[in-house]
Amino acid sequence: MARFRKDGKKEVPELNMSSMSDIIFMFLFFFMVITNMRESNIKVKITPPGATEVQKLEKKSLVATIYIGTPLHANENTLPPGKVSVQLNDQTIKQEDLADDVRTWIGQEKESRNEEDGNKLTFSLKVDQDVQMRYVNIIKNELRTNNALKINYATSKKIEHKK
Amino acid sequence: MARKTPGINTGASADISFLLLTFFLLTSNISTEQGIPRRLPPPTDDKVIVEFNQRNVLRVQVNFLDEIFVQDVQTPINQVKDRAKEFLSNPTNSSNLAKKVVREIEHIGDFPVSEGVVSLFNDQSTTYKTYVEVQNELQRAVNELRDEVASQYFGKKYDLLDTAFQRAVQKAVPMNISEAPPADYNTQQ
C-alpha cells in the first residue's frame, strides 16, 4: 500500500538561502554606517588619558589627527629619551624636522579642504598619557603660529566616581 | 509555454557578503572621536601683555613631578575643581577672589560676570596625563557653574538648552584659560 511505501526516495527539501545574504548585507551596511575607516596605519601606541568632560568631535571630515606615542616598531625617528614618536599621516617624523614637518603638514591639511572648511578644521592631538608636554608644546606652538586654533585633546571617557 | 527556470543556488552569495562584512569589521574602527575641545589664542607678532589684577588670576601650576599647585599651594587633583569654582563664582564676594562685573546678557538680564582668568602653567617634563586631568578639572568647574546658571534661569541643564540660551550662559560663565609658556626643569639645572 502506498501509505507504507518505504522504497521512495526521501530528499531533504532544499533551503532557500537567498534571504540569508540579505540579512548579512544588512549587517554589512549597518557596520559601514556606524564605523569610520581607519585612515592611516597607526605606528605609535597610544593610551589616551581619561577625562570626564569629553565632547564628541562633530565632523569627521574636518578633523586632522596628530599622533604622539611610543613607537610600535623600532624606527629611527624617535625623539629623546628614545621612547616617543610623532606620526603625521602615515609616517613618523624625525626629531630635527619636527617643527618644519608639522608646519608643512598643517598647510597641506588646510589646502586639501576648501577655504571655508580649512578654517573650521579641528586638529586632534592623540597623545599617549605618559608623553612629556615638551612635544605637545612644540606642536601647539606650530598650530598657533599657523593659525590653526581649533584643537582637541583626544581622551577616553572616564566614568565619574562620586565622592 | 512558460519554461520553468531552474533554481539558482544562492548559498554562496551569503558567503561573499560574510567576507565583505569581516573585511569592513577589520578595516574600520567603531570608537568615536572624543576629547576636550580648546581654542588656542590667535598668533600675535608683538608681545601683548595684558595686565590683570592679581585678584582676577588663579595660578595653576603643574611642575615636573606632576604636582599641582593652585595659588602656590599644593593641591590634590580632586580639589582643583572646587578651588576653581570657588574662585570663579566668588559666592561670598571676597576681595581675594575674582571680581564680578554686572553685565546685561540677552535672555538672562543683568548678571554678575566673573572676570577671573585661570593661568595654567606647566613644565616641559609634565606628563600629558596630568595636563589633561587639570584641563578636565577646570572644564568641569566651568561646566558645573554653567549648569547652575542654566537651571537657575532656564530650569534645565546646560546641555539640554537651545543654542541661543547656551550662548547666553556661555557669556554669563566665560571660560578663560591662559597658558603661559612652559618652564623647563632640565635647562634650569
Tab-separated table of C-alpha atoms in Angstrom:
chain	number	residue	atom	x	y	z
A	1	MET	CA	0.000	0.000	0.000
A	2	ALA	CA	1.091	3.461	-0.734
A	3	ARG	CA	0.922	4.564	2.817
A	4	PHE	CA	3.636	2.224	3.967
A	5	ARG	CA	5.869	2.649	0.977
A	6	LYS	CA	9.442	2.736	2.125
A	7	ASP	CA	11.399	2.467	-1.024
A	8	GLY	CA	10.510	6.014	-2.207
A	9	LYS	CA	13.379	8.478	-2.328
A	10	LYS	CA	13.098	10.869	0.543
A	11	GLU	CA	15.010	14.079	-0.084
A	12	VAL	CA	15.569	16.907	2.328
A	13	PRO	CA	13.937	19.940	0.722
A	14	GLU	CA	16.453	22.485	-0.400
A	15	LEU	CA	16.665	25.528	1.834
A	16	ASN	CA	16.183	28.876	0.225
A	17	MET	CA	19.360	30.746	1.091
A	18	SER	CA	18.717	33.966	-0.788
A	19	SER	CA	17.379	35.856	2.240
A	20	MET	CA	20.455	34.856	4.243
A	21	SER	CA	22.624	37.076	2.076
A	22	ASP	CA	20.097	39.894	2.502
A	23	ILE	CA	20.409	39.680	6.254
A	24	ILE	CA	24.185	39.708	6.113
A	25	PHE	CA	24.124	42.621	3.703
A	26	MET	CA	22.017	44.487	6.227
A	27	PHE	CA	24.667	43.759	8.848
A	28	LEU	CA	27.291	44.978	6.447
A	29	PHE	CA	25.533	48.281	5.798
A	30	PHE	CA	24.903	48.742	9.497
A	31	PHE	CA	28.604	48.382	10.239
A	32	MET	CA	29.572	50.589	7.319
A	33	VAL	CA	27.346	53.351	8.646
A	34	ILE	CA	28.381	53.259	12.302
A	35	THR	CA	32.105	52.854	11.778
A	36	ASN	CA	34.646	55.006	10.060
A	37	MET	CA	37.530	53.800	8.013
A	38	ARG	CA	40.925	53.710	9.562
A	39	GLU	CA	42.512	56.451	7.533
A	40	SER	CA	46.106	55.768	8.361
A	41	ASN	CA	48.225	52.984	9.660
A	42	ILE	CA	48.884	53.738	13.256
A	43	LYS	CA	52.544	53.352	14.006
A	44	VAL	CA	52.599	54.524	17.579
A	45	LYS	CA	50.923	53.042	20.591
A	46	ILE	CA	48.633	55.431	22.366
A	47	THR	CA	46.777	55.040	25.605
A	48	PRO	CA	44.765	58.232	25.810
A	49	PRO	CA	44.261	59.789	29.240
A	50	GLY	CA	40.810	59.572	30.726
A	51	ALA	CA	38.581	62.591	31.185
A	52	THR	CA	35.015	63.159	32.263
A	53	GLU	CA	34.118	66.353	30.410
A	54	VAL	CA	34.515	64.989	26.921
A	55	GLN	CA	32.702	66.136	23.852
A	56	LYS	CA	32.306	64.281	20.604
A	57	LEU	CA	34.010	65.634	17.551
A	58	GLU	CA	31.317	66.618	15.133
A	59	LYS	CA	32.519	66.265	11.595
A	60	LYS	CA	34.948	63.511	10.899
A	61	SER	CA	35.993	65.039	7.583
A	62	LEU	CA	37.056	68.227	9.354
A	63	VAL	CA	39.433	66.553	11.754
A	64	ALA	CA	43.159	66.114	11.249
A	65	THR	CA	44.912	63.943	13.770
A	66	ILE	CA	48.422	64.126	15.164
A	67	TYR	CA	49.627	61.046	16.967
A	68	ILE	CA	52.271	61.123	19.667
A	69	GLY	CA	53.149	57.934	21.457
A	70	THR	CA	55.574	55.082	21.880
A	71	PRO	CA	56.537	53.544	18.519
A	72	LEU	CA	55.112	50.101	17.831
A	73	HIS	CA	58.071	49.043	15.739
A	74	ALA	CA	61.635	50.118	16.158
A	75	ASN	CA	62.350	53.037	13.867
A	76	GLU	CA	64.953	55.715	13.647
A	77	ASN	CA	62.511	58.553	14.112
A	78	THR	CA	62.224	58.544	17.846
A	79	LEU	CA	62.581	61.579	19.994
A	80	PRO	CA	64.711	61.567	23.115
A	81	PRO	CA	64.513	59.823	25.556
A	82	GLY	CA	64.019	57.341	22.727
A	83	LYS	CA	60.526	56.324	23.543
A	84	VAL	CA	58.399	58.837	21.725
A	85	SER	CA	57.446	59.172	18.082
A	86	VAL	CA	55.313	61.741	16.354
A	87	GLN	CA	53.193	60.485	13.495
A	88	LEU	CA	51.582	62.622	10.841
A	89	ASN	CA	49.563	60.910	8.125
A	90	ASP	CA	51.317	57.604	7.548
A	91	GLN	CA	54.823	58.264	8.731
A	92	THR	CA	56.767	59.084	11.802
A	93	ILE	CA	58.888	62.189	11.585
A	94	LYS	CA	62.459	62.919	12.510
A	95	GLN	CA	63.135	64.935	15.592
A	96	GLU	CA	65.188	67.628	13.889
A	97	ASP	CA	62.444	68.193	11.307
A	98	LEU	CA	59.648	68.146	13.855
A	99	ALA	CA	58.613	71.793	13.759
A	100	ASP	CA	59.123	72.112	9.984
A	101	ASP	CA	57.246	68.940	9.154
A	102	VAL	CA	54.364	69.874	11.396
A	103	ARG	CA	54.197	73.270	9.699
A	104	THR	CA	54.093	71.862	6.167
A	105	TRP	CA	51.604	69.230	7.250
A	106	ILE	CA	49.254	71.853	8.710
A	107	GLY	CA	49.465	73.731	5.399
A	108	GLN	CA	48.710	70.587	3.418
A	109	GLU	CA	45.765	69.665	5.576
A	110	LYS	CA	44.317	73.144	5.216
A	111	GLU	CA	44.856	73.235	1.454
A	112	SER	CA	43.246	69.862	0.900
A	113	ARG	CA	39.984	71.330	2.128
A	114	ASN	CA	38.283	74.333	0.600
A	115	GLU	CA	38.910	77.657	2.215
A	116	GLU	CA	35.808	77.738	4.344
A	117	ASP	CA	36.339	74.240	5.655
A	118	GLY	CA	40.038	74.902	6.185
A	119	ASN	CA	39.235	77.409	8.881
A	120	LYS	CA	36.829	75.041	10.590
A	121	LEU	CA	39.421	72.298	10.648
A	122	THR	CA	39.989	70.797	14.073
A	123	PHE	CA	43.378	69.395	14.924
A	124	SER	CA	43.018	66.476	17.229
A	125	LEU	CA	46.010	65.632	19.390
A	126	LYS	CA	46.084	61.935	20.133
A	127	VAL	CA	48.774	61.729	22.721
A	128	ASP	CA	49.806	58.910	24.988
A	129	GLN	CA	49.277	59.687	28.643
A	130	ASP	CA	52.941	59.300	29.572
A	131	VAL	CA	54.313	61.654	26.925
A	132	GLN	CA	56.026	64.725	28.272
A	133	MET	CA	54.468	68.069	27.490
A	134	ARG	CA	57.551	69.312	25.605
A	135	TYR	CA	56.483	67.578	22.392
A	136	VAL	CA	52.896	68.663	22.750
A	137	ASN	CA	54.089	72.213	23.340
A	138	ILE	CA	56.153	72.272	20.139
A	139	ILE	CA	53.141	71.149	18.152
A	140	LYS	CA	50.766	73.527	19.914
A	141	ASN	CA	53.134	76.373	19.190
A	142	GLU	CA	53.249	75.455	15.483
A	143	LEU	CA	49.481	75.179	15.342
A	144	ARG	CA	49.138	78.558	16.930
A	145	THR	CA	51.595	80.383	14.705
A	146	ASN	CA	49.948	78.825	11.640
A	147	ASN	CA	46.530	79.987	12.692
A	148	ALA	CA	45.137	76.526	13.281
A	149	LEU	CA	43.405	77.397	16.502
A	150	LYS	CA	40.751	74.740	16.925
A	151	ILE	CA	42.331	71.860	18.732
A	152	ASN	CA	41.116	68.870	20.614
A	153	TYR	CA	42.825	66.757	23.231
A	154	ALA	CA	41.697	63.241	22.426
A	155	THR	CA	40.758	61.385	25.594
A	156	SER	CA	38.888	58.311	26.546
A	157	LYS	CA	35.706	58.635	28.501
A	158	LYS	CA	36.216	58.039	32.179
A	159	ILE	CA	33.253	57.218	34.334
A	160	GLU	CA	32.958	59.723	37.079
A	161	HIS	CA	33.212	58.296	40.537
A	162	LYS	CA	31.100	60.050	43.067
A	163	LYS	CA	32.809	61.233	46.172
B	1	MET	CA	4.576	27.745	-22.842
B	2	ALA	CA	6.317	29.083	-19.765
B	3	ARG	CA	9.512	27.281	-19.145
B	4	LYS	CA	10.405	26.604	-15.547
B	5	THR	CA	13.696	28.287	-14.662
B	6	PRO	CA	15.997	26.108	-12.618
B	7	GLY	CA	16.546	27.328	-9.057
B	8	ILE	CA	19.795	29.188	-8.649
B	9	ASN	CA	21.843	28.214	-5.667
B	10	THR	CA	22.346	31.455	-3.760
B	11	GLY	CA	24.056	29.970	-0.759
B	12	ALA	CA	27.417	31.253	-1.943
B	13	SER	CA	26.286	34.873	-2.043
B	14	ALA	CA	25.829	34.731	1.704
B	15	ASP	CA	29.444	33.633	1.969
B	16	ILE	CA	30.569	36.525	-0.190
B	17	SER	CA	28.677	39.049	1.901
B	18	PHE	CA	30.149	37.463	5.013
B	19	LEU	CA	33.587	38.057	3.589
B	20	LEU	CA	32.729	41.682	2.906
B	21	LEU	CA	31.372	42.027	6.421
B	22	THR	CA	34.532	40.690	8.024
B	23	PHE	CA	36.638	42.913	5.776
B	24	PHE	CA	34.795	46.012	6.947
B	25	LEU	CA	34.910	44.905	10.545
B	26	LEU	CA	38.672	44.618	10.337
B	27	THR	CA	39.398	47.830	8.454
B	28	SER	CA	37.163	50.163	10.427
B	29	ASN	CA	37.080	51.312	13.996
B	30	ILE	CA	33.947	51.901	15.962
B	31	SER	CA	35.346	54.202	18.595
B	32	THR	CA	34.115	57.728	18.038
B	33	GLU	CA	36.493	60.603	18.281
B	34	GLN	CA	36.051	62.427	21.518
B	35	GLY	CA	38.075	64.736	23.663
B	36	ILE	CA	38.389	68.113	25.305
B	37	PRO	CA	37.996	70.897	22.739
B	38	ARG	CA	40.133	74.003	23.171
B	39	ARG	CA	40.800	77.171	21.227
B	40	LEU	CA	44.343	78.434	21.028
B	41	PRO	CA	44.880	82.179	21.260
B	42	PRO	CA	45.452	83.818	17.866
B	43	PRO	CA	49.088	84.446	16.953
B	44	THR	CA	50.451	87.863	17.781
B	45	ASP	CA	53.549	89.479	16.350
B	46	ASP	CA	54.454	91.704	19.236
B	47	LYS	CA	54.053	90.515	22.739
B	48	VAL	CA	50.827	91.866	24.071
B	49	ILE	CA	50.997	91.949	27.784
B	50	VAL	CA	47.593	92.219	29.264
B	51	GLU	CA	47.712	93.359	32.809
B	52	PHE	CA	45.378	91.535	35.092
B	53	ASN	CA	44.523	92.480	38.536
B	54	GLN	CA	46.174	89.951	40.834
B	55	ARG	CA	42.871	89.003	42.395
B	56	ASN	CA	41.473	88.047	38.995
B	57	VAL	CA	44.129	85.456	38.263
B	58	LEU	CA	44.060	81.908	39.533
B	59	ARG	CA	47.523	80.474	39.103
B	60	VAL	CA	47.524	76.767	38.439
B	61	GLN	CA	50.966	75.281	38.095
B	62	VAL	CA	51.990	71.750	37.308
B	63	ASN	CA	55.632	71.001	37.961
B	64	PHE	CA	57.970	68.378	36.561
B	65	LEU	CA	56.908	65.883	39.224
B	66	ASP	CA	53.266	66.276	38.184
B	67	GLU	CA	52.435	68.048	41.410
B	68	ILE	CA	49.689	70.610	41.130
B	69	PHE	CA	49.888	73.982	42.797
B	70	VAL	CA	46.896	76.288	42.985
B	71	GLN	CA	47.909	79.791	44.085
B	72	ASP	CA	51.274	78.337	45.150
B	73	VAL	CA	49.648	75.824	47.464
B	74	GLN	CA	49.999	72.169	46.605
B	75	THR	CA	46.574	70.784	45.866
B	76	PRO	CA	45.448	67.243	45.116
B	77	ILE	CA	43.726	66.844	41.769
B	78	ASN	CA	40.301	66.203	43.277
B	79	GLN	CA	40.299	69.633	44.937
B	80	VAL	CA	41.273	71.631	41.870
B	81	LYS	CA	37.719	71.791	40.585
B	82	ASP	CA	36.338	73.144	43.850
B	83	ARG	CA	39.105	75.727	44.112
B	84	ALA	CA	38.444	76.887	40.568
B	85	LYS	CA	34.699	77.004	41.130
B	86	GLU	CA	35.061	78.971	44.315
B	87	PHE	CA	37.462	81.364	42.616
B	88	LEU	CA	35.306	81.966	39.560
B	89	SER	CA	31.926	82.212	41.229
B	90	ASN	CA	33.159	84.018	44.351
B	91	PRO	CA	29.992	83.293	46.339
B	92	THR	CA	30.976	85.403	49.347
B	93	ASN	CA	32.130	88.384	47.255
B	94	SER	CA	35.517	88.113	48.897
B	95	SER	CA	38.105	90.649	47.848
B	96	ASN	CA	40.706	87.924	47.297
B	97	LEU	CA	38.770	86.061	44.651
B	98	ALA	CA	37.717	87.040	41.144
B	99	LYS	CA	35.922	90.328	40.698
B	100	LYS	CA	32.444	90.244	39.260
B	101	VAL	CA	31.049	92.857	36.932
B	102	VAL	CA	27.345	93.126	36.289
B	103	ARG	CA	26.658	92.901	32.588
B	104	GLU	CA	23.446	92.744	30.662
B	105	ILE	CA	23.075	89.474	28.844
B	106	GLU	CA	20.370	88.574	26.376
B	107	HIS	CA	17.754	86.136	27.744
B	108	ILE	CA	19.249	86.399	31.228
B	109	GLY	CA	19.258	90.082	32.090
B	110	ASP	CA	21.759	91.603	34.453
B	111	PHE	CA	24.209	89.031	35.646
B	112	PRO	CA	27.418	89.377	37.653
B	113	VAL	CA	30.010	88.031	35.205
B	114	SER	CA	33.243	86.849	36.737
B	115	GLU	CA	36.402	88.442	35.436
B	116	GLY	CA	38.530	85.559	36.620
B	117	VAL	CA	41.224	84.096	34.437
B	118	VAL	CA	42.843	80.756	35.083
B	119	SER	CA	46.512	80.908	34.298
B	120	LEU	CA	47.783	77.447	33.531
B	121	PHE	CA	51.476	76.910	33.731
B	122	ASN	CA	53.171	73.620	33.081
B	123	ASP	CA	56.678	72.307	32.925
B	124	GLN	CA	58.150	70.710	29.805
B	125	SER	CA	58.514	67.475	31.751
B	126	THR	CA	54.927	67.389	32.934
B	127	THR	CA	53.224	64.279	31.640
B	128	TYR	CA	50.344	64.689	29.261
B	129	LYS	CA	48.069	62.731	31.590
B	130	THR	CA	48.333	65.277	34.384
B	131	TYR	CA	47.951	68.149	31.960
B	132	VAL	CA	44.731	66.709	30.580
B	133	GLU	CA	43.494	65.937	34.079
B	134	VAL	CA	43.955	69.568	35.087
B	135	GLN	CA	42.297	70.799	31.898
B	136	ASN	CA	39.470	68.389	32.593
B	137	GLU	CA	39.001	69.600	36.154
B	138	LEU	CA	38.951	73.234	35.018
B	139	GLN	CA	36.412	72.374	32.347
B	140	ARG	CA	34.375	70.565	34.979
B	141	ALA	CA	34.364	73.635	37.205
B	142	VAL	CA	33.066	75.782	34.369
B	143	ASN	CA	30.535	73.169	33.289
B	144	GLU	CA	29.146	72.900	36.806
B	145	LEU	CA	28.856	76.677	37.098
B	146	ARG	CA	27.124	76.787	33.729
B	147	ASP	CA	24.725	74.066	34.832
B	148	GLU	CA	23.908	76.079	37.936
B	149	VAL	CA	23.197	79.225	35.930
B	150	ALA	CA	21.221	77.275	33.367
B	151	SER	CA	18.971	75.620	35.908
B	152	GLN	CA	18.534	78.893	37.782
B	153	TYR	CA	17.420	80.904	34.759
B	154	PHE	CA	16.053	78.332	32.337
B	155	GLY	CA	15.212	75.391	34.590
B	156	LYS	CA	17.267	72.966	32.530
B	157	LYS	CA	20.774	71.640	32.418
B	158	TYR	CA	23.184	73.447	30.122
B	159	ASP	CA	23.461	70.563	27.670
B	160	LEU	CA	19.717	70.456	27.132
B	161	LEU	CA	19.328	74.166	26.329
B	162	ASP	CA	18.809	75.661	22.882
B	163	THR	CA	21.865	77.160	21.232
B	164	ALA	CA	20.748	80.742	21.846
B	165	PHE	CA	20.370	80.074	25.557
B	166	GLN	CA	23.644	78.178	25.617
B	167	ARG	CA	25.360	81.239	24.178
B	168	ALA	CA	23.814	83.366	26.895
B	169	VAL	CA	25.056	81.020	29.594
B	170	GLN	CA	28.473	80.970	27.959
B	171	LYS	CA	28.576	84.740	28.225
B	172	ALA	CA	27.479	84.568	31.838
B	173	VAL	CA	30.144	81.990	32.715
B	174	PRO	CA	33.065	82.516	30.364
B	175	MET	CA	35.915	80.061	30.138
B	176	ASN	CA	39.181	81.924	30.314
B	177	ILE	CA	42.308	79.832	30.418
B	178	SER	CA	45.565	81.484	29.685
B	179	GLU	CA	48.576	79.326	29.113
B	180	ALA	CA	51.948	80.718	29.930
B	181	PRO	CA	54.992	79.458	28.031
B	182	PRO	CA	56.201	76.392	29.879
B	183	ALA	CA	59.257	76.215	32.046
B	184	ASP	CA	61.879	73.603	31.520
B	185	TYR	CA	63.162	71.954	34.607
B	186	ASN	CA	66.029	70.299	32.739
B	187	THR	CA	67.528	73.546	31.475
B	188	GLN	CA	67.214	75.222	34.832
B	189	GLN	CA	69.580	72.804	36.437
